Coordinates of C-alpha atoms and ligand atoms in Angstrom, one line a residue:
Chain A
M1 CA -1.8 -8.6 13.8
K2 CA -5.5 -7.4 13.7
I3 CA -7.5 -7.6 16.9
L4 CA -11.1 -7.5 17.3
V5 CA -12.3 -6.9 20.8
C6 CA -16.0 -7.4 21.1
I7 CA -17.5 -5.2 24.1
S8 CA -20.9 -5.1 25.6
H9 CA -22.7 -2.2 26.8
V10 CA -24.0 -3.3 30.3
P11 CA -25.4 -1.9 33.6
D12 CA -22.6 -1.2 36.1
T13 CA -22.1 -4.0 38.7
T14 CA -23.9 -2.1 41.5
S15 CA -26.8 -1.3 39.5
K16 CA -30.2 -2.3 41.3
I17 CA -32.1 -4.3 38.4
A18 CA -36.1 -3.2 38.0
F19 CA -38.2 -3.7 35.0
T20 CA -41.0 -1.4 33.3
D21 CA -43.7 -2.1 30.7
N22 CA -45.3 -4.7 32.4
N23 CA -41.9 -6.7 33.1
T24 CA -40.8 -6.5 29.6
K25 CA -38.2 -3.7 29.8
L26 CA -35.4 -3.0 32.1
E27 CA -35.8 0.2 34.0
T28 CA -33.0 2.3 32.7
S29 CA -33.3 5.3 34.4
G30 CA -30.5 5.7 37.2
V31 CA -28.7 3.0 35.6
Q32 CA -24.9 3.9 34.5
Y33 CA -23.5 1.8 31.8
I34 CA -19.9 0.4 31.4
I35 CA -18.2 -1.7 29.4
G36 CA -18.6 -5.4 30.4
P37 CA -16.1 -6.1 33.2
Y38 CA -14.6 -9.1 31.4
D39 CA -14.7 -7.2 28.2
D40 CA -12.7 -4.7 29.9
Y41 CA -10.0 -7.4 30.5
A42 CA -10.3 -8.2 27.1
L43 CA -9.7 -4.8 25.7
A44 CA -6.7 -4.3 28.4
R45 CA -5.1 -7.3 26.8
A46 CA -5.3 -6.4 23.4
V47 CA -3.9 -2.7 24.4
E48 CA -0.7 -5.1 25.9
L49 CA -0.5 -6.8 22.4
K50 CA -0.5 -3.8 20.4
E51 CA 2.2 -2.0 22.9
S52 CA 4.3 -5.3 22.7
S53 CA 4.0 -6.1 19.0
G54 CA 2.2 -3.4 17.2
A55 CA -1.2 -5.0 16.4
S56 CA -4.3 -2.7 15.5
I57 CA -7.2 -3.0 17.5
T58 CA -10.7 -2.7 16.3
V59 CA -13.8 -2.7 19.2
L60 CA -17.0 -4.1 18.1
N61 CA -20.2 -3.7 19.6
V62 CA -23.9 -4.7 18.6
G63 CA -26.4 -1.9 19.9
L64 CA -28.4 1.0 19.1
A65 CA -27.0 4.3 19.3
E66 CA -27.0 5.1 23.0
T67 CA -23.8 2.6 23.3
E68 CA -21.8 4.9 21.5
P69 CA -20.2 6.6 24.8
T70 CA -19.4 2.9 25.9
I71 CA -17.8 2.5 22.5
R72 CA -16.0 5.8 22.7
K73 CA -14.3 4.7 26.3
A74 CA -13.0 1.8 24.4
L75 CA -11.3 4.1 21.9
A76 CA -9.9 6.2 24.8
I77 CA -8.5 2.9 26.3
G78 CA -6.3 2.3 23.2
A79 CA -8.7 0.7 20.3
D80 CA -7.9 2.3 16.9
E81 CA -11.3 2.3 15.5
A82 CA -14.8 0.9 16.3
I83 CA -17.7 -0.8 14.4
R84 CA -21.2 -0.6 15.8
V85 CA -23.8 -2.8 14.3
N86 CA -26.8 -0.8 14.6
A87 CA -29.3 -3.6 16.3
F88 CA -30.7 -4.2 20.0
P89 CA -28.7 -7.3 20.8
T90 CA -31.6 -9.5 21.4
D91 CA -30.2 -13.1 22.1
S92 CA -26.8 -14.7 21.7
L93 CA -27.4 -16.2 18.4
F94 CA -28.3 -12.8 16.7
V95 CA -25.2 -11.1 18.6
A96 CA -22.8 -14.3 17.5
T97 CA -24.1 -13.8 13.8
Q98 CA -23.5 -10.1 13.5
I99 CA -20.1 -10.3 15.3
A100 CA -19.2 -13.4 13.1
E101 CA -20.0 -11.1 9.8
Q102 CA -17.8 -8.4 10.8
A103 CA -15.2 -10.5 12.0
K104 CA -13.8 -12.6 9.0
N105 CA -10.6 -10.6 8.7
Y106 CA -9.1 -10.7 12.0
D107 CA -6.5 -12.7 13.6
L108 CA -7.5 -12.8 17.2
I109 CA -11.0 -11.9 18.3
L110 CA -11.0 -11.0 22.2
M111 CA -14.1 -11.2 24.1
G112 CA -15.3 -11.4 27.7
R113 CA -15.9 -14.6 29.4
E114 CA -19.6 -13.6 29.8
S115 CA -21.8 -10.3 29.3
I116 CA -23.2 -9.6 32.8
D117 CA -26.6 -8.7 31.6
F118 CA -27.7 -11.8 29.9
N119 CA -24.6 -13.9 31.2
S120 CA -25.0 -16.4 28.6
G121 CA -21.1 -17.1 28.2
V122 CA -21.6 -18.4 24.8
V123 CA -21.1 -15.9 22.1
H124 CA -17.6 -16.5 21.9
A125 CA -18.1 -20.3 21.2
M126 CA -20.7 -19.3 18.7
V127 CA -18.6 -16.9 16.7
G128 CA -16.0 -19.4 16.6
E129 CA -18.5 -22.4 15.4
I130 CA -19.7 -19.9 12.8
L131 CA -16.5 -18.9 11.4
G132 CA -15.1 -22.4 11.9
I133 CA -12.0 -21.4 14.1
P134 CA -11.0 -22.4 17.6
S135 CA -12.7 -20.7 20.5
V136 CA -11.3 -21.1 24.2
S137 CA -13.1 -19.6 27.3
P138 CA -12.5 -18.3 30.0
V139 CA -8.9 -17.5 29.4
M140 CA -6.7 -16.0 32.3
K141 CA -3.3 -15.9 30.1
L142 CA -2.7 -15.4 26.5
D143 CA 0.5 -15.4 24.9
I144 CA 1.4 -15.5 21.1
D145 CA 4.3 -16.9 19.3
G146 CA 4.0 -16.3 15.6
T147 CA 0.7 -18.2 15.2
K148 CA 0.9 -20.3 18.1
V149 CA -1.6 -19.5 21.5
T150 CA -1.0 -20.6 24.6
M151 CA -3.4 -20.0 27.0
T152 CA -4.4 -20.9 30.4
K153 CA -8.1 -21.6 30.9
E154 CA -10.0 -21.8 34.4
I155 CA -11.7 -25.0 34.7
E156 CA -13.9 -26.0 37.9
G157 CA -11.7 -26.6 40.5
G158 CA -8.4 -25.6 38.6
K159 CA -7.0 -25.1 35.4
E160 CA -5.8 -26.1 31.8
Q161 CA -3.1 -25.1 29.7
V162 CA -4.3 -25.1 26.1
E163 CA -2.3 -24.3 22.8
S164 CA -3.7 -23.5 19.4
N165 CA -3.3 -21.3 16.7
L166 CA -4.5 -18.3 15.0
P167 CA -7.2 -17.2 14.0
L168 CA -8.7 -17.8 17.3
V169 CA -11.5 -16.6 19.7
A170 CA -10.9 -16.2 23.3
G171 CA -13.0 -15.1 26.1
C172 CA -11.0 -13.3 28.6
Q173 CA -11.3 -12.9 32.7
E174 CA -8.6 -11.7 34.9
P175 CA -5.8 -11.9 35.7
I176 CA -5.0 -11.9 31.9
A177 CA -4.4 -8.3 32.1
E178 CA -5.0 -5.4 34.6
W179 CA -7.6 -2.8 33.5
K180 CA -6.6 0.1 31.4
I181 CA -8.1 3.5 32.5
P182 CA -8.2 6.2 29.9
N183 CA -5.9 9.0 30.0
M184 CA -6.4 12.6 28.9
R185 CA -4.5 12.1 25.7
G186 CA -6.9 8.9 24.6
I187 CA -9.8 10.6 25.6
M188 CA -9.1 13.8 23.1
S189 CA -8.2 11.2 20.5
A190 CA -11.0 9.0 20.8
R191 CA -13.5 11.7 19.8
T192 CA -11.7 11.4 16.2
K193 CA -11.1 7.9 15.7
P194 CA -13.5 6.2 13.2
L195 CA -16.5 4.7 14.4
K196 CA -18.4 2.9 11.4
I197 CA -21.9 1.9 11.9
V198 CA -23.2 -1.1 9.7
E199 CA -26.8 -2.4 9.4
P200 CA -27.3 -6.0 10.7
K201 CA -27.6 -9.2 8.9
G202 CA -31.3 -10.0 9.2
I203 CA -32.0 -13.7 10.8
E204 CA -34.8 -15.4 12.0
A205 CA -35.4 -15.3 15.9
I206 CA -35.5 -18.7 17.4
S207 CA -35.5 -17.7 20.8
I208 CA -37.9 -14.8 22.3
N209 CA -37.7 -12.9 25.5
K210 CA -41.1 -12.9 26.9
K211 CA -40.8 -11.1 30.2
F212 CA -38.7 -10.7 33.3
E213 CA -39.0 -11.2 36.9
L214 CA -37.3 -10.4 39.8
P215 CA -36.2 -12.9 42.4
A216 CA -38.6 -13.3 45.8
P217 CA -37.7 -11.0 48.3
K218 CA -35.5 -12.7 51.0
S219 CA -37.4 -12.8 54.6
A220 CA -35.4 -10.9 57.6
V221 CA -32.1 -12.3 59.0
K222 CA -32.3 -14.0 62.1
M223 CA -29.6 -12.5 64.5
I224 CA -27.9 -15.1 66.9
S225 CA -25.5 -14.4 69.7
A226 CA -21.8 -15.3 69.3
D227 CA -22.2 -16.7 72.9
N228 CA -24.7 -19.3 71.4
V229 CA -23.4 -20.9 68.2
V230 CA -25.2 -24.1 69.4
E231 CA -28.4 -22.4 68.5
L232 CA -27.1 -22.0 65.1
V233 CA -26.5 -25.7 64.4
T234 CA -30.0 -26.5 65.7
R235 CA -31.6 -24.0 63.4
L236 CA -29.5 -25.1 60.7
K237 CA -30.5 -28.8 61.1
T238 CA -34.3 -28.2 62.2
E239 CA -35.5 -24.8 60.5
A240 CA -33.4 -24.5 57.5
K241 CA -33.1 -28.1 57.0
V242 CA -29.2 -27.6 55.5
L243 CA -27.4 -29.8 57.7
Chain B
M1 CA -40.4 -36.0 22.7
N2 CA -36.7 -37.3 22.6
I3 CA -34.3 -35.9 24.9
L4 CA -30.3 -36.2 24.7
V5 CA -28.8 -35.7 28.0
F6 CA -24.9 -35.2 28.1
L7 CA -23.3 -36.4 31.1
E8 CA -19.8 -34.8 32.2
T9 CA -17.3 -36.9 33.9
S10 CA -14.5 -35.9 36.0
E11 CA -11.6 -38.8 36.3
G12 CA -14.5 -41.2 34.8
K13 CA -16.8 -40.2 37.5
I14 CA -20.0 -38.6 36.3
K15 CA -21.0 -35.4 37.9
K16 CA -23.6 -34.8 40.1
T17 CA -24.4 -31.8 38.2
S18 CA -25.0 -33.8 35.2
L19 CA -27.3 -36.0 37.1
E20 CA -29.6 -33.0 37.6
A21 CA -29.9 -32.7 34.0
M22 CA -31.4 -36.1 34.0
A23 CA -33.8 -35.2 36.7
Y24 CA -34.6 -32.4 34.6
A25 CA -35.1 -34.7 31.6
H26 CA -37.1 -36.8 33.6
G27 CA -39.8 -33.9 34.8
M28 CA -40.1 -33.2 31.1
N29 CA -41.5 -36.7 30.5
G30 CA -39.8 -37.4 27.4
V31 CA -37.8 -40.5 26.4
T32 CA -34.3 -39.8 27.8
T33 CA -31.2 -41.0 26.2
A34 CA -27.9 -40.5 28.2
I35 CA -24.4 -39.9 26.4
V36 CA -21.0 -40.0 28.0
L37 CA -17.9 -39.5 26.0
G38 CA -14.3 -41.1 26.9
K39 CA -13.4 -42.9 29.8
A40 CA -16.2 -43.8 32.2
D41 CA -16.6 -45.9 35.2
A42 CA -19.0 -49.0 34.3
G43 CA -20.7 -48.8 37.9
D44 CA -21.8 -45.3 37.1
L45 CA -22.8 -45.9 33.6
Q46 CA -25.3 -48.6 34.9
T47 CA -26.9 -46.4 37.5
L48 CA -28.2 -44.1 34.6
G49 CA -30.9 -46.1 34.3
K50 CA -32.1 -45.4 37.7
Y51 CA -32.0 -41.6 37.0
G52 CA -34.7 -42.0 33.9
A53 CA -32.4 -43.2 31.0
A54 CA -34.0 -45.5 28.5
K55 CA -30.8 -45.9 27.0
V56 CA -27.2 -45.1 27.6
L57 CA -24.8 -44.3 24.7
H58 CA -21.0 -44.4 25.9
A59 CA -18.5 -43.4 23.1
A60 CA -15.6 -45.0 24.6
D61 CA -12.9 -43.9 22.1
T62 CA -9.7 -43.0 24.0
K63 CA -9.4 -39.9 21.6
L64 CA -12.4 -38.6 23.7
D65 CA -10.5 -39.0 27.1
E66 CA -9.6 -35.6 26.8
P67 CA -12.5 -32.8 26.7
I68 CA -11.8 -31.0 23.7
I69 CA -14.8 -28.7 23.0
Q70 CA -14.8 -28.7 19.3
V71 CA -14.8 -32.7 19.0
Y72 CA -17.3 -33.1 21.7
S73 CA -19.7 -30.7 20.0
S74 CA -19.6 -32.8 16.6
V75 CA -19.9 -36.0 18.4
L76 CA -23.2 -34.7 20.3
A77 CA -24.5 -33.0 17.2
H78 CA -24.4 -36.5 15.3
A79 CA -25.9 -38.0 18.3
M80 CA -28.8 -35.6 18.1
Q81 CA -29.2 -36.6 14.5
D82 CA -28.8 -40.3 15.2
E83 CA -31.1 -40.2 18.3
K84 CA -33.7 -38.0 16.4
A85 CA -33.4 -36.2 19.7
D86 CA -35.6 -32.9 19.9
V87 CA -33.9 -31.6 23.3
L88 CA -30.3 -31.6 24.4
L89 CA -29.6 -31.2 28.0
L90 CA -26.2 -30.0 29.7
A91 CA -25.2 -28.9 32.9
N92 CA -23.8 -25.5 32.6
S93 CA -19.8 -25.5 32.9
S94 CA -16.8 -24.6 31.7
L95 CA -17.1 -27.6 29.4
G96 CA -21.0 -28.2 28.9
T97 CA -21.7 -24.2 28.2
P98 CA -19.5 -23.9 25.2
V99 CA -20.3 -27.4 23.6
A100 CA -24.0 -26.6 24.0
A101 CA -23.3 -23.4 22.2
K102 CA -21.7 -24.9 19.3
V103 CA -23.9 -27.9 19.0
A104 CA -26.9 -25.2 18.7
I105 CA -25.4 -23.9 15.8
K106 CA -24.4 -26.9 14.0
L107 CA -28.0 -28.2 14.3
G108 CA -30.0 -24.3 14.0
A109 CA -31.3 -25.1 17.3
S110 CA -32.9 -22.7 20.0
F111 CA -30.9 -22.1 22.9
A112 CA -30.8 -21.0 26.5
S113 CA -28.0 -21.2 29.1
N114 CA -28.3 -20.9 32.8
V115 CA -31.8 -22.5 33.1
T116 CA -33.5 -22.7 36.4
E117 CA -36.5 -24.7 36.1
L118 CA -38.6 -27.0 34.1
P119 CA -40.1 -25.6 30.8
D120 CA -43.3 -24.3 30.6
T121 CA -45.0 -26.0 28.0
S122 CA -48.7 -24.9 28.1
S123 CA -48.5 -22.8 25.0
G124 CA -44.9 -23.2 23.4
F125 CA -41.9 -24.1 25.1
T126 CA -40.6 -21.3 27.5
V127 CA -37.6 -21.7 30.0
K128 CA -36.6 -19.7 33.0
R129 CA -33.1 -18.3 32.9
S130 CA -31.0 -16.3 35.5
I131 CA -29.8 -13.0 34.0
Y132 CA -28.1 -10.0 35.8
T133 CA -26.0 -12.2 37.5
G134 CA -28.7 -13.8 39.5
K135 CA -30.2 -10.4 40.1
A136 CA -33.4 -11.3 37.9
F137 CA -34.7 -13.8 35.6
A138 CA -35.9 -13.9 32.0
F139 CA -38.6 -16.2 30.5
V140 CA -37.7 -17.0 27.2
E141 CA -39.8 -18.9 24.4
L142 CA -37.8 -21.4 22.2
T143 CA -39.4 -21.5 19.1
G144 CA -37.0 -23.8 17.3
A145 CA -37.9 -27.4 16.2
K146 CA -34.7 -28.2 18.1
K147 CA -33.4 -26.9 21.5
V148 CA -30.3 -27.1 23.3
I149 CA -30.5 -26.1 27.1
T150 CA -27.7 -25.9 29.6
L151 CA -29.0 -25.9 33.1
K152 CA -27.9 -23.7 36.3
K153 CA -27.0 -26.0 39.4
N154 CA -30.3 -27.2 41.2
A155 CA -32.6 -26.4 38.2
A156 CA -34.1 -29.9 39.0
E157 CA -33.8 -32.3 42.2
L158 CA -32.1 -35.6 41.8
K159 CA -34.5 -38.5 41.8
E160 CA -33.7 -42.2 41.7
T161 CA -36.7 -43.7 39.5
G162 CA -35.2 -47.1 39.6
G163 CA -35.1 -48.6 36.1
N164 CA -32.3 -50.1 34.1
A165 CA -31.0 -49.2 30.9
P166 CA -29.0 -50.7 28.5
V167 CA -25.5 -49.4 27.9
V168 CA -24.7 -49.3 24.2
N169 CA -21.4 -48.6 23.0
Y170 CA -21.7 -45.6 20.5
T171 CA -19.2 -44.8 17.8
V172 CA -18.7 -41.9 15.5
P173 CA -16.2 -41.1 12.9
L174 CA -14.0 -38.2 14.6
N175 CA -13.0 -35.3 12.2
E176 CA -9.2 -34.4 12.8
A177 CA -9.7 -30.8 12.2
D178 CA -11.8 -30.8 15.4
F179 CA -9.0 -31.4 17.4
N180 CA -8.4 -27.6 16.9
T181 CA -7.0 -27.0 20.5
K182 CA -4.5 -29.2 22.5
I183 CA -4.7 -29.5 26.3
L184 CA -1.3 -29.4 27.1
K185 CA -1.9 -29.7 31.1
T186 CA -4.5 -30.1 33.5
E187 CA -3.9 -28.9 37.0
K188 CA -6.8 -29.6 39.2
A189 CA -7.5 -29.8 43.4
T190 CA -7.9 -33.3 43.7
G191 CA -9.7 -35.1 46.7
D192 CA -11.2 -31.7 47.6
I193 CA -15.0 -30.9 47.0
L194 CA -15.4 -28.7 44.1
L195 CA -16.6 -25.4 44.8
P196 CA -19.1 -25.1 41.8
E197 CA -20.7 -28.2 42.9
A198 CA -20.5 -28.1 46.5
E199 CA -23.6 -28.3 48.9
I200 CA -21.8 -26.4 51.6
V201 CA -19.6 -23.7 51.0
V202 CA -17.3 -22.0 54.0
S203 CA -15.9 -18.6 52.4
G204 CA -13.6 -16.1 54.1
G205 CA -13.0 -12.5 53.4
R206 CA -10.5 -9.7 54.1
G207 CA -11.7 -10.0 57.5
M208 CA -9.6 -13.1 57.7
K209 CA -6.5 -10.9 58.1
G210 CA -4.4 -13.2 56.1
P211 CA -3.6 -16.5 54.6
E212 CA -2.2 -18.0 57.9
H213 CA -5.6 -17.7 59.5
W214 CA -7.4 -20.2 57.2
G215 CA -6.8 -23.3 59.1
I216 CA -10.1 -22.3 61.3
L217 CA -12.1 -22.0 58.2
E218 CA -10.7 -25.3 56.8
D219 CA -11.5 -27.0 59.9
L220 CA -15.0 -25.7 59.9
A221 CA -15.2 -26.8 56.3
K222 CA -13.8 -30.2 56.9
A223 CA -16.2 -30.7 60.0
L224 CA -19.2 -29.7 57.4
H225 CA -17.8 -31.9 54.5
A226 CA -17.8 -28.4 52.6
A227 CA -15.8 -26.6 49.9
T228 CA -13.8 -23.4 50.7
G229 CA -14.3 -20.1 49.0
C230 CA -13.3 -16.5 49.6
S231 CA -14.0 -12.9 48.5
K232 CA -12.1 -11.2 45.3
P233 CA -9.8 -9.1 47.4
V234 CA -8.5 -12.5 48.9
S235 CA -7.6 -14.0 45.9
D236 CA -6.3 -10.7 44.6
M237 CA -3.8 -10.8 47.1
G238 CA -2.9 -14.3 46.5
W239 CA -4.2 -15.6 49.8
R240 CA -6.3 -18.0 48.2
P241 CA -6.2 -19.5 44.7
H242 CA -8.1 -17.6 42.1
H243 CA -10.8 -20.6 41.3
E244 CA -12.1 -20.2 44.8
H245 CA -13.0 -16.5 44.4
V246 CA -16.8 -16.4 44.6
G247 CA -19.0 -13.4 42.8
Q248 CA -19.7 -11.8 40.0
T249 CA -16.3 -11.9 38.2
G250 CA -15.6 -15.3 39.9
V251 CA -17.5 -18.5 40.7
K252 CA -21.4 -18.5 41.0
V253 CA -22.1 -21.0 43.5
A254 CA -25.5 -22.4 44.3
P255 CA -25.2 -24.6 47.5
Q256 CA -27.7 -25.5 50.5
L257 CA -25.7 -23.7 52.6
Y258 CA -23.3 -20.7 52.2
I259 CA -21.3 -19.5 55.5
A260 CA -19.5 -15.9 55.0
V261 CA -17.0 -15.1 57.5
G262 CA -15.3 -11.7 57.2
I263 CA -16.9 -10.8 54.3
S264 CA -18.6 -7.3 54.0
G265 CA -21.3 -8.5 51.4
A266 CA -20.5 -6.0 48.3
I267 CA -23.0 -6.4 45.8
Q268 CA -20.4 -7.8 43.3
H269 CA -19.9 -10.7 46.0
L270 CA -23.6 -11.2 46.5
A271 CA -24.1 -11.7 42.7
G272 CA -22.1 -14.8 43.2
V273 CA -23.8 -16.2 46.1
N274 CA -27.7 -15.1 45.8
S275 CA -28.7 -18.3 44.5
S276 CA -27.7 -20.3 47.9
K277 CA -30.5 -21.8 49.6
C278 CA -29.3 -20.7 53.2
I279 CA -26.7 -17.9 54.0
V280 CA -25.1 -17.7 57.3
V281 CA -22.9 -14.4 58.0
I282 CA -20.6 -14.0 60.8
N283 CA -18.9 -10.6 60.7
K284 CA -17.7 -8.2 63.8
D285 CA -19.6 -5.3 62.2
A286 CA -23.4 -5.5 63.0
D287 CA -24.1 -3.2 59.9
A288 CA -22.0 -5.2 57.3
P289 CA -24.3 -5.3 54.4
F290 CA -24.2 -9.0 54.2
F291 CA -26.5 -9.4 56.9
K292 CA -29.3 -8.1 55.0
A293 CA -28.7 -10.9 52.1
A294 CA -28.4 -13.6 55.2
D295 CA -30.9 -15.9 56.7
Y296 CA -28.8 -16.2 59.9
G297 CA -26.3 -14.0 61.2
I298 CA -23.9 -13.8 64.1
V299 CA -22.2 -10.3 65.3
G300 CA -18.7 -11.7 66.6
D301 CA -15.1 -11.9 65.8
A302 CA -14.4 -14.9 63.3
F303 CA -11.4 -16.2 65.2
E304 CA -13.6 -16.6 68.4
V305 CA -16.9 -17.6 66.8
V306 CA -15.6 -20.2 64.0
P307 CA -13.6 -22.5 66.5
K308 CA -16.8 -22.7 68.5
L309 CA -19.2 -23.2 65.7
T310 CA -16.6 -26.1 64.2
Q311 CA -16.9 -27.6 68.2
A312 CA -20.6 -27.4 68.1
I313 CA -20.9 -29.0 64.4
L314 CA -18.9 -31.9 65.6
A315 CA -20.3 -32.0 68.7
S316 CA -23.9 -32.4 67.1
K317 CA -22.7 -35.5 64.6
Ligands
FAD401 C1 -16.2 -4.8 38.5 C2 -16.0 -5.4 40.2 C3 -16.1 -6.7 40.2 C4 -16.1 -7.6 41.5 N1 -16.1 -8.8 41.6 C5 -16.2 -9.2 42.7 C6 -16.2 -10.7 42.8 O1 -16.6 -11.5 41.9 N2 -16.1 -11.1 44.1 C7 -15.9 -10.5 45.5 O2 -15.9 -11.0 46.3 N3 -15.7 -9.2 45.0 C8 -15.6 -8.4 43.9 N4 -15.7 -6.9 43.7 C9 -15.1 -6.5 45.2 C10 -16.2 -5.9 45.9 O3 -16.7 -4.8 45.4 C11 -15.7 -5.9 47.3 O4 -14.6 -4.9 47.3 C12 -15.3 -6.9 47.9 O5 -15.8 -8.3 47.9 C13 -14.6 -7.0 49.3 O6 -14.5 -8.1 49.9 P1 -14.1 -8.2 51.5 O7 -16.1 -8.4 51.9 O8 -13.6 -9.7 51.8 O9 -13.4 -7.3 52.5 P2 -14.0 -5.9 52.8 O10 -14.9 -5.2 52.1 O11 -12.9 -5.3 53.2 O12 -14.6 -6.5 54.1 C14 -13.8 -7.1 55.5 C15 -15.4 -7.5 56.2 O13 -14.8 -8.3 57.3 C16 -15.1 -7.7 58.6 N5 -14.0 -8.4 59.4 C17 -13.0 -7.8 59.8 N6 -12.1 -8.4 60.7 C18 -13.1 -9.2 61.2 C19 -13.1 -10.4 62.3 N7 -12.3 -10.3 63.2 N8 -14.2 -11.1 62.5 C20 -15.3 -11.1 61.6 N9 -15.4 -10.2 60.8 C21 -14.3 -9.2 60.6 C22 -15.3 -6.3 58.3 O14 -16.4 -6.1 59.4 C23 -16.0 -6.2 57.0 O15 -17.2 -6.2 56.9 C24 -15.7 -6.5 42.5 C25 -15.7 -5.1 42.1 C26 -15.9 -4.5 41.2 C27 -15.4 -3.2 41.0
AMP402 N1 -24.0 -6.8 22.2 C1 -22.6 -7.3 22.0 N2 -21.7 -6.6 21.1 C2 -20.8 -7.0 21.1 N3 -20.0 -7.9 21.9 C3 -21.0 -8.6 22.7 C4 -22.3 -8.3 22.8 N4 -22.7 -9.2 23.5 C5 -21.9 -9.9 24.3 N5 -20.9 -9.6 23.6 C6 -19.4 -10.3 23.7 O1 -19.6 -11.7 24.1 C7 -18.9 -12.2 25.1 C8 -19.8 -13.3 26.2 O2 -21.1 -12.5 26.0 P1 -22.5 -13.5 26.4 O3 -22.1 -14.9 25.7 O4 -23.9 -12.9 26.3 O5 -22.4 -14.0 28.1 C9 -18.8 -10.5 26.0 O6 -18.3 -10.7 27.0 C10 -18.9 -10.0 25.1 O7 -17.3 -9.7 24.6

């Protein structure tokens, strides 16, 4: 079985977000980049499948050269080879188009439920649509028997058991697998594993990021004595008007 | 401008988040057609005129009772063509978002998810969307002739404008190949208020010490008609079900009121609550980071403060 795992290269979850160049670019100084946390679950499940049934894993990232340390980390965790589509990921359609170009010969395409930068939560659905294969997300459990795939998918207030067939795209989230931490051997071997760089397929952009904005700063917290919860109720009613 | 709004149902009842999409359409000043797929409450269909629909399409084929994403996306793409619609609006959800993405691909339409405000149409068509898990916004111009937009909760305020709209039976040929996933079983908390849609959320963290103490939070939630949520370690330890876990890697909520009890306020938790209108934090540690993100704070022991708060709320009714 051939598995493709798509990883995004995103600011660490604790990063403070700020913009430069007249609010058109992310301020990257001091930002630590990581494999998207959901993508890490996808990768972890792929590694489990490789261990249990001998699959091969390719990781794919659409990004410029700066993402290579993140790709190498995925190789250290257990992917066998990598592809980098050499382009800045401008929007979901662009990323999905590039992934679909590369993904044609895989049995299983695993992604995260969403990237934590642009949070669209749609690349998996778009790739499934472009390739004409099913896509399911967010998947909390995924088991394969021959070409049959059974999944548990989270829905609002509960979950669904879903069945489908390979080839398939799945957007993963916990507890699909435990995050894997690269070991020394993995890190050493990652250096020599193949990383192929391909040029993007050109498409017309139909959405354009004009600028960014930070949310309005929060006003200072009003502290209320633990002996005076009645005051809290009053303020929630008359001041905040939320009760 | 012709706008098509997809309204999601739960056991036949139209979801409130979907009604917000109606309100958004109303704010765009277009001609709005509402579309509902599968089993739907006849009374609910009738009310859509009041929320601004000029016409309500109901595709009542029982094959649409189960929300198969591929099938729904084909039907909506069809309806976009039939209605000559320029814009498709949907609420963000585990169903709406992927359906929207697929329709966008089918139609070659511009797409934006997580949209938080009405578009700016002074020059072009620019939407504001939430990014970096609520830590920032992006302004995105959609230049395609057709547009598909999914809305974040509270993107528009519900308004009843009082009209009447005919409910039309809508039929489309269904493509067998679209039934490419089968729903074997659905497990859903019934009767409860669903966390992603709740107006008030009472959430507990590791400070609650164990699942056996959740009773006081449930009492508070009941008094407020609220949903219950929790922090990640709480669901990781199995004290609460996974779908209650709020934060960057869990549910993102946007209620009127979020009450956090015994939660320290780690940045990953805040990422799931920063769209709340008002945040109340109850924590015994005055230095808990959550107080910085709160509107009101009480330093105190949850086991004393929460029952008192429940009493005060019941007394104030
Ligand atoms: C990649 C990543 C993603 C993550 N995603 C999420 C996420 O989506 N959601 C999430 O919640 N976390 C997430 N986390 C975990 C997060 O960093 C914190 O560890 C977690 O939110 C802490 O949970 P907590 O506040 O319940 O527990 P703690 O940090 O242990 O805090 C417990 C709090 O309870 C207070 N307390 C104790 N006893 C009492 C009492 N009797 N009365 C009142 N207060 C009391 C303490 O003062 C303390 O502030 C993520 C972490 C990572 C690395
Ligand atoms: N630039 C990228 N390169 C590779 N995969 C990506 C990229 N961006 C997003 N993805 C994948 O698509 C998933 C959903 O992303 P999104 O639709 O942006 O929220 C992510 O969890 C990744 O698995």
